Coordinates of C-alpha atoms in Angstrom, one line a residue:
M8 CA 0.0 -0.1 -0.1
K9 CA 2.9 2.4 0.8
R10 CA 4.5 1.8 -2.5
R11 CA 1.3 2.7 -4.5
R12 CA 1.2 6.0 -2.5
V13 CA 4.8 6.7 -3.4
E14 CA 4.2 6.2 -7.1
S15 CA 0.9 8.2 -7.1
N16 CA 2.6 11.1 -5.6
L17 CA 5.5 11.1 -7.9
H18 CA 5.2 11.9 -11.5
W19 CA 6.5 9.0 -13.7
N20 CA 8.9 11.1 -15.6
V21 CA 10.5 12.0 -12.1
I22 CA 10.8 8.4 -11.1
H23 CA 12.5 7.6 -14.6
E24 CA 15.0 10.4 -14.2
I25 CA 15.9 9.2 -10.6
L26 CA 16.3 5.6 -11.7
L27 CA 18.6 6.6 -14.6
R28 CA 21.0 7.9 -12.0
L29 CA 21.1 5.0 -9.7
P30 CA 24.0 2.3 -9.9
V31 CA 23.3 -1.1 -11.9
K32 CA 23.4 -3.1 -8.7
S33 CA 20.5 -1.2 -7.2
L34 CA 18.5 -1.3 -10.5
V35 CA 18.7 -5.0 -10.7
R36 CA 17.2 -5.3 -7.2
F37 CA 14.6 -2.7 -7.9
K38 CA 13.1 -4.8 -10.7
C39 CA 11.1 -6.5 -7.9
V40 CA 9.5 -3.4 -6.7
C41 CA 6.5 -3.6 -9.2
K42 CA 5.6 -4.5 -12.6
S43 CA 6.1 -1.0 -14.0
W44 CA 9.6 -0.6 -12.6
H45 CA 10.5 -4.0 -13.9
S46 CA 9.3 -3.1 -17.3
L47 CA 11.3 0.2 -17.3
I48 CA 14.6 -1.2 -16.1
S49 CA 14.3 -4.2 -18.6
D50 CA 13.7 -1.8 -21.4
S51 CA 16.7 -1.6 -23.9
H52 CA 16.1 2.0 -24.4
F53 CA 16.4 2.7 -20.7
A54 CA 19.5 0.6 -20.4
K55 CA 21.2 2.4 -23.3
S56 CA 20.3 5.9 -21.9
H57 CA 21.5 4.7 -18.4
Y58 CA 24.8 3.7 -19.9
E59 CA 25.4 6.8 -21.8
L60 CA 24.3 9.0 -18.9
S61 CA 26.7 7.5 -16.4
A62 CA 29.5 10.0 -16.3
A63 CA 31.5 7.7 -13.8
P64 CA 30.3 4.1 -14.5
S65 CA 31.3 1.4 -12.0
H66 CA 34.2 -0.7 -12.9
K67 CA 34.8 -4.3 -11.8
L68 CA 37.4 -6.9 -12.3
L69 CA 36.3 -10.4 -13.4
Q70 CA 38.2 -13.4 -12.3
I71 CA 37.3 -17.1 -13.6
T72 CA 39.3 -19.9 -12.3
F73 CA 41.1 -21.7 -15.0
S74 CA 39.4 -25.2 -14.6
D75 CA 36.5 -25.2 -12.2
Y76 CA 34.5 -22.3 -13.5
E77 CA 34.2 -20.2 -10.4
A78 CA 34.0 -16.6 -11.1
R79 CA 34.4 -13.5 -8.9
S80 CA 33.7 -9.8 -9.4
F81 CA 35.7 -7.3 -7.6
D82 CA 34.5 -3.9 -7.2
V83 CA 37.4 -1.6 -8.1
D84 CA 35.9 1.5 -6.4
A85 CA 34.6 -0.1 -3.2
S86 CA 36.5 0.1 0.2
L87 CA 38.4 -3.1 0.9
Q88 CA 36.8 -2.9 4.4
D89 CA 33.4 -3.6 2.7
D90 CA 32.7 -7.3 2.6
S91 CA 30.8 -6.9 -0.7
F92 CA 33.8 -5.6 -2.8
V93 CA 34.0 -9.2 -4.0
V94 CA 31.1 -11.1 -5.2
S95 CA 30.8 -14.7 -6.4
L96 CA 29.1 -15.1 -9.8
V97 CA 27.9 -18.2 -12.0
P98 CA 29.2 -17.9 -15.5
P99 CA 27.2 -19.5 -18.3
L100 CA 29.5 -22.2 -19.0
P101 CA 28.9 -26.1 -19.0
K102 CA 31.2 -27.7 -16.4
L103 CA 33.3 -30.4 -18.2
V104 CA 36.6 -31.8 -17.0
E105 CA 38.1 -31.6 -20.6
Y106 CA 37.4 -27.9 -20.9
Y107 CA 38.7 -24.6 -19.4
A108 CA 37.5 -21.0 -19.5
V109 CA 39.4 -18.2 -21.4
I110 CA 38.4 -14.5 -21.4
W111 CA 39.0 -12.9 -24.7
G112 CA 37.8 -9.3 -24.0
S113 CA 35.3 -7.0 -22.8
C114 CA 32.9 -4.2 -24.0
R115 CA 30.2 -2.0 -22.6
G116 CA 29.5 -4.4 -19.7
F117 CA 29.8 -7.5 -21.7
V118 CA 32.7 -10.1 -21.4
L119 CA 33.6 -12.6 -24.3
I120 CA 34.4 -16.0 -22.9
E121 CA 35.5 -19.3 -24.5
N122 CA 34.8 -22.7 -23.2
K123 CA 38.1 -24.2 -24.5
L124 CA 38.8 -27.9 -25.1
D125 CA 42.0 -29.1 -23.5
S126 CA 43.5 -30.9 -26.6
M127 CA 46.2 -32.7 -24.2
E128 CA 43.3 -34.4 -22.4
R129 CA 41.0 -35.3 -25.3
P130 CA 42.6 -34.4 -28.7
H131 CA 39.7 -36.0 -30.8
L132 CA 36.7 -34.7 -28.9
T133 CA 34.2 -32.7 -31.1
E134 CA 33.3 -29.1 -30.7
E135 CA 30.0 -29.9 -29.0
Y136 CA 30.7 -27.8 -26.1
Q137 CA 33.6 -25.6 -27.3
N138 CA 31.8 -22.4 -27.9
L139 CA 31.9 -18.6 -27.3
Y140 CA 29.8 -16.8 -24.8
I141 CA 29.0 -13.3 -24.6
W142 CA 28.0 -12.5 -21.1
N143 CA 26.9 -9.5 -18.9
P144 CA 27.9 -10.4 -15.4
S145 CA 25.8 -7.6 -14.0
T146 CA 22.5 -8.9 -15.1
G147 CA 23.2 -12.5 -16.2
F148 CA 22.2 -12.1 -19.8
H149 CA 24.2 -14.1 -22.3
R150 CA 24.5 -15.1 -25.9
D151 CA 26.0 -18.4 -27.0
L152 CA 28.1 -18.5 -30.4
S153 CA 29.2 -21.8 -32.0
Y154 CA 32.2 -22.0 -34.2
S155 CA 30.0 -23.1 -37.2
E156 CA 28.2 -19.6 -36.7
M157 CA 31.7 -18.1 -36.9
G158 CA 32.6 -19.7 -40.2
Q159 CA 34.6 -22.6 -39.1
E160 CA 33.5 -26.1 -38.7
C161 CA 35.7 -27.6 -35.9
Q162 CA 36.0 -31.5 -35.9
N163 CA 38.6 -31.4 -33.0
A164 CA 40.6 -29.0 -30.8
E165 CA 43.3 -28.3 -33.3
S166 CA 40.8 -27.2 -36.0
A167 CA 39.4 -24.7 -33.6
E168 CA 42.6 -22.8 -33.3
R169 CA 42.6 -19.1 -34.5
L170 CA 45.2 -16.5 -34.4
L171 CA 43.3 -13.6 -32.8
I172 CA 39.7 -13.0 -31.6
G173 CA 38.2 -9.9 -30.2
F174 CA 35.0 -8.3 -29.4
G175 CA 33.8 -4.7 -29.7
Y176 CA 31.1 -2.1 -30.5
D177 CA 30.6 -0.3 -33.6
P178 CA 28.7 3.1 -32.7
S179 CA 28.1 4.0 -36.4
A180 CA 25.8 0.9 -36.7
D181 CA 24.9 0.5 -33.1
D182 CA 26.3 -3.2 -33.4
Y183 CA 28.5 -5.5 -31.5
L184 CA 31.1 -7.4 -33.5
V185 CA 33.1 -10.5 -32.9
V186 CA 36.3 -10.4 -34.9
V187 CA 38.3 -13.7 -35.7
L188 CA 41.4 -14.2 -37.8
W189 CA 41.4 -17.8 -39.0
P190 CA 44.7 -19.3 -40.2
K191 CA 45.1 -21.3 -43.4
H192 CA 45.2 -25.0 -42.9
D193 CA 48.8 -25.4 -43.7
S194 CA 50.1 -22.2 -42.0
N195 CA 50.3 -20.2 -38.7
L196 CA 49.5 -17.1 -40.6
A197 CA 46.0 -15.4 -41.1
T198 CA 44.5 -15.0 -44.4
R199 CA 40.8 -15.0 -43.4
L200 CA 39.3 -12.1 -41.4
V201 CA 35.7 -13.0 -40.1
L202 CA 33.3 -10.3 -38.7
F203 CA 30.1 -11.7 -36.8
S204 CA 27.4 -9.0 -36.4
L205 CA 25.3 -9.4 -33.2
R206 CA 22.6 -7.1 -34.6
T207 CA 22.1 -8.9 -38.0
N208 CA 23.2 -12.3 -36.6
S209 CA 25.1 -12.5 -39.8
L210 CA 28.8 -13.4 -40.9
K211 CA 31.0 -11.3 -43.1
E212 CA 34.3 -12.6 -44.4
I213 CA 37.0 -10.4 -45.8
Q214 CA 39.5 -12.4 -47.9
G215 CA 42.6 -10.1 -48.1
P216 CA 46.5 -10.1 -48.7
H217 CA 48.6 -11.8 -46.3
I218 CA 48.2 -10.5 -42.7
P219 CA 51.7 -10.9 -40.9
Y220 CA 50.5 -11.6 -37.2
Y221 CA 51.1 -14.5 -34.9
H222 CA 48.5 -15.4 -32.4
I223 CA 49.2 -14.2 -28.7
D224 CA 47.3 -15.6 -25.7
N225 CA 46.1 -12.2 -24.3
P226 CA 42.5 -10.8 -24.1
S227 CA 41.5 -8.0 -26.5
F228 CA 40.5 -4.5 -25.4
L229 CA 38.2 -1.7 -26.7
C230 CA 39.7 1.7 -27.0
N231 CA 38.9 4.5 -29.4
D232 CA 36.3 2.3 -31.2
A233 CA 39.0 -0.2 -32.0
I234 CA 39.9 -3.6 -30.9
H235 CA 43.5 -3.9 -29.6
W236 CA 45.7 -7.1 -29.1
L237 CA 49.4 -7.8 -28.4
A238 CA 50.7 -9.5 -31.6
Y239 CA 54.0 -10.3 -33.2
D240 CA 54.6 -8.9 -36.6
E241 CA 56.7 -11.3 -38.8
N242 CA 57.7 -8.5 -41.2
L243 CA 59.0 -6.3 -38.5
L244 CA 60.3 -9.0 -36.1
A245 CA 58.7 -7.3 -33.1
T246 CA 55.9 -7.3 -30.9
V247 CA 53.3 -4.6 -31.6
I248 CA 49.8 -3.5 -30.5
L249 CA 47.7 -4.5 -33.2
A250 CA 44.3 -2.5 -33.5
F251 CA 41.3 -3.1 -35.7
D252 CA 39.1 -0.1 -36.4
L253 CA 35.5 -1.2 -36.1
M254 CA 34.0 1.5 -38.2
K255 CA 36.6 1.7 -41.0
K256 CA 37.1 -2.2 -40.8
N257 CA 40.9 -2.1 -41.2
F258 CA 43.9 -2.9 -39.3
Y259 CA 46.8 -0.6 -38.0
E260 CA 49.7 -0.8 -35.4
I261 CA 50.8 1.0 -32.5
S262 CA 54.4 0.9 -31.3
L263 CA 55.2 -0.3 -27.9
P264 CA 57.0 1.9 -25.5
D265 CA 60.8 1.9 -25.7
G266 CA 62.3 -0.9 -23.6
D267 CA 63.2 -4.5 -23.8
F268 CA 60.3 -6.3 -25.2
T269 CA 61.2 -10.0 -26.2
D270 CA 59.1 -12.5 -27.7
D271 CA 58.0 -14.0 -24.2
F272 CA 54.3 -12.9 -24.1
N273 CA 53.6 -14.8 -21.0
Y274 CA 53.5 -12.0 -18.5
D275 CA 52.6 -9.1 -20.6
Y276 CA 48.9 -7.7 -19.9
L277 CA 47.3 -5.1 -22.4
G278 CA 44.4 -3.2 -21.1
T279 CA 42.9 0.2 -20.4
M280 CA 43.3 2.6 -17.6
G281 CA 41.3 5.8 -17.2
G282 CA 40.4 5.6 -21.0
C283 CA 44.0 5.1 -22.1
L284 CA 45.9 2.2 -23.4
C285 CA 47.8 0.4 -20.6
L286 CA 50.6 -2.2 -20.9
S287 CA 52.1 -4.0 -17.9
R288 CA 54.9 -6.5 -17.7
L289 CA 56.4 -8.5 -14.9
H290 CA 60.2 -8.3 -14.4
D291 CA 62.4 -9.3 -11.4
S292 CA 59.4 -9.5 -8.9
K293 CA 58.3 -6.0 -10.2
T294 CA 55.5 -4.9 -12.5
M295 CA 56.2 -2.3 -15.0
V296 CA 53.2 -0.4 -16.1
W297 CA 53.0 1.9 -19.2
I298 CA 50.2 4.3 -19.9
M299 CA 49.7 5.9 -23.2
K300 CA 48.4 9.3 -22.2
E301 CA 47.6 10.5 -25.9
Y302 CA 46.3 7.8 -28.2
K303 CA 48.7 6.8 -30.9
V304 CA 51.4 9.3 -29.8
Q305 CA 54.6 7.3 -29.1
S306 CA 56.1 10.2 -26.8
S307 CA 53.0 10.0 -24.5
W308 CA 54.0 6.5 -23.0
T309 CA 54.6 7.1 -19.3
M310 CA 56.0 4.4 -16.9
L311 CA 55.2 3.5 -13.4
E312 CA 57.1 0.7 -11.5
I313 CA 55.2 -1.4 -8.7
P314 CA 57.4 -3.5 -6.4
R315 CA 54.9 -6.5 -6.6
C316 CA 53.9 -9.0 -9.3
L317 CA 50.4 -8.2 -10.5
S318 CA 48.3 -10.0 -13.0
A319 CA 46.0 -7.2 -14.1
V320 CA 45.9 -3.4 -13.5
C321 CA 43.2 -0.8 -13.9
M322 CA 42.0 2.4 -12.3
A323 CA 39.6 3.4 -9.8
K324 CA 37.3 6.5 -9.8
G325 CA 39.6 8.2 -7.4
G326 CA 42.8 7.6 -9.6
E327 CA 44.0 4.7 -7.5
L328 CA 45.7 1.8 -9.3
V329 CA 43.8 -1.5 -8.4
A330 CA 45.2 -5.0 -9.2
L331 CA 45.1 -8.6 -8.4
G332 CA 48.2 -10.5 -7.3
F333 CA 50.1 -12.9 -9.6
D334 CA 50.8 -15.6 -7.2
E335 CA 48.7 -14.9 -4.3
A336 CA 44.8 -14.3 -3.7
E337 CA 45.1 -10.6 -2.9
F338 CA 43.4 -7.5 -4.0
M339 CA 45.6 -4.3 -4.0
K340 CA 45.2 -0.7 -4.3
F341 CA 48.2 1.7 -5.2
N342 CA 48.7 5.5 -5.5
D343 CA 50.0 7.1 -8.7
K344 CA 53.6 6.7 -7.3
G345 CA 53.2 2.9 -7.1
E346 CA 53.0 2.8 -3.4
L347 CA 50.7 0.3 -1.7
L348 CA 47.7 1.9 -0.1
A349 CA 45.5 -1.1 0.9
R350 CA 45.4 -5.0 0.2
C351 CA 43.0 -7.7 1.0
E352 CA 43.2 -11.4 0.8
Y353 CA 40.4 -13.4 -0.6
D354 CA 39.4 -17.1 -0.6
S355 CA 40.8 -18.6 -3.9
D356 CA 39.5 -22.2 -3.0
G357 CA 43.2 -23.4 -3.8
Q358 CA 43.1 -22.2 -7.3
S359 CA 46.3 -20.6 -8.6
R360 CA 45.5 -20.2 -12.4
F361 CA 42.9 -17.9 -13.4
E362 CA 41.6 -15.5 -16.3
V363 CA 41.1 -12.0 -15.4
A364 CA 39.6 -9.0 -17.3
A365 CA 38.2 -5.4 -16.4
Y366 CA 34.6 -4.8 -17.4
T367 CA 32.1 -1.9 -16.7
E368 CA 28.8 -2.5 -15.1
S369 CA 25.8 -2.0 -17.4
L370 CA 22.0 -3.0 -18.0
L371 CA 22.6 -3.6 -21.6
S372 CA 21.6 -6.5 -23.6
L373 CA 22.6 -7.5 -27.2
P374 CA 20.7 -6.3 -30.4
G375 CA 18.9 -8.6 -32.7
N376 CA 16.5 -11.6 -32.3
Y377 CA 18.0 -15.1 -31.9
D378 CA 17.5 -18.3 -30.0
G379 CA 19.7 -19.1 -27.0
S380 CA 19.8 -15.8 -25.3
M381 CA 18.7 -15.7 -21.6
E382 CA 18.8 -13.7 -18.4
K383 CA 19.1 -15.4 -15.1
P384 CA 20.5 -14.3 -11.8
S385 CA 24.3 -14.2 -11.8
T386 CA 25.4 -14.4 -8.2
E387 CA 25.2 -17.5 -6.3
A388 CA 23.0 -15.8 -3.5
D389 CA 20.4 -14.7 -6.3
Q390 CA 20.2 -18.4 -7.6
K391 CA 19.6 -19.7 -4.2
K392 CA 16.8 -17.2 -3.8
E393 CA 15.4 -18.4 -7.2
G394 CA 15.8 -22.0 -6.2
L395 CA 18.4 -22.7 -9.0
N396 CA 21.0 -24.1 -6.7

């Protein structure tokens, strides 16, 4: 009864404007207030307006353990004294012993994950469960993509290998694209560029000249309307940042900062920090963090040294650097001089190998009509409430 009086005394436009300014976490809970609120918050136009209006969106670090599909979301902006700074999530992945999870990128609240077959365990198992998943951890919405949809029939793990894969948003078409470089059957070099549109649910293949890049096991990142990877250019015999412009549909390169960058990519991490490209590398129990302050301007690379081994680095709203430990289950914050401000250990369930990526909270869902999309409670607590555990 009280709820009805509140709604009758407030103009619907006022309620709409108030809800647009609330955080995603609150809005997901407020879907239960009444049918009209549920309808509004679930509306795609409201979700888009909410995302575009948010001047300072909430940033998260997503961690998925390598083999048992446990996921955690770390609130980059929360106090480490707040128990809710880390939340357990349920990723949309089938739990199979022969498979493991890989994060390939993030964009506008979505994360691109692969359920990848361990070819060492079962080299001849077909691709029945070896799919891509586009997942919004904030809402639970996800879309499955099979390899056949991506233009590749995979009979075993080896035939599913590709050189680069990325995920991004084309603002000119209001469309999300999955970008894949497939190799020739007799070569490690790419000659097939495949673009999958989530809006039209269709595939476009670009057959072009020789593309001289080798596959690097690092996630892609969206910056300046382009997808970015670390890649090895066989013509230059050097590591570069490879970018694909989602509107112009072409590749270009960005040089790494001056320094000793070898062919060992095991401990390199490319991402974004405060809207800028960021590259980190482990060296002698330290993490060297480079930030490109002005996009594509080589002289704008600035370096920060942090005396700890970190697996991923991003930036909180207050300008602090936030990272997960490389060897230990710890969450840390640093100032702009690389000095430790706060740290907190968390329960890792004994898992030492994990995938990690930064993402932004959003209410967004993917455009287009297709089978297989769904929305369900993402957190373990929410699933228990819904009787799903």
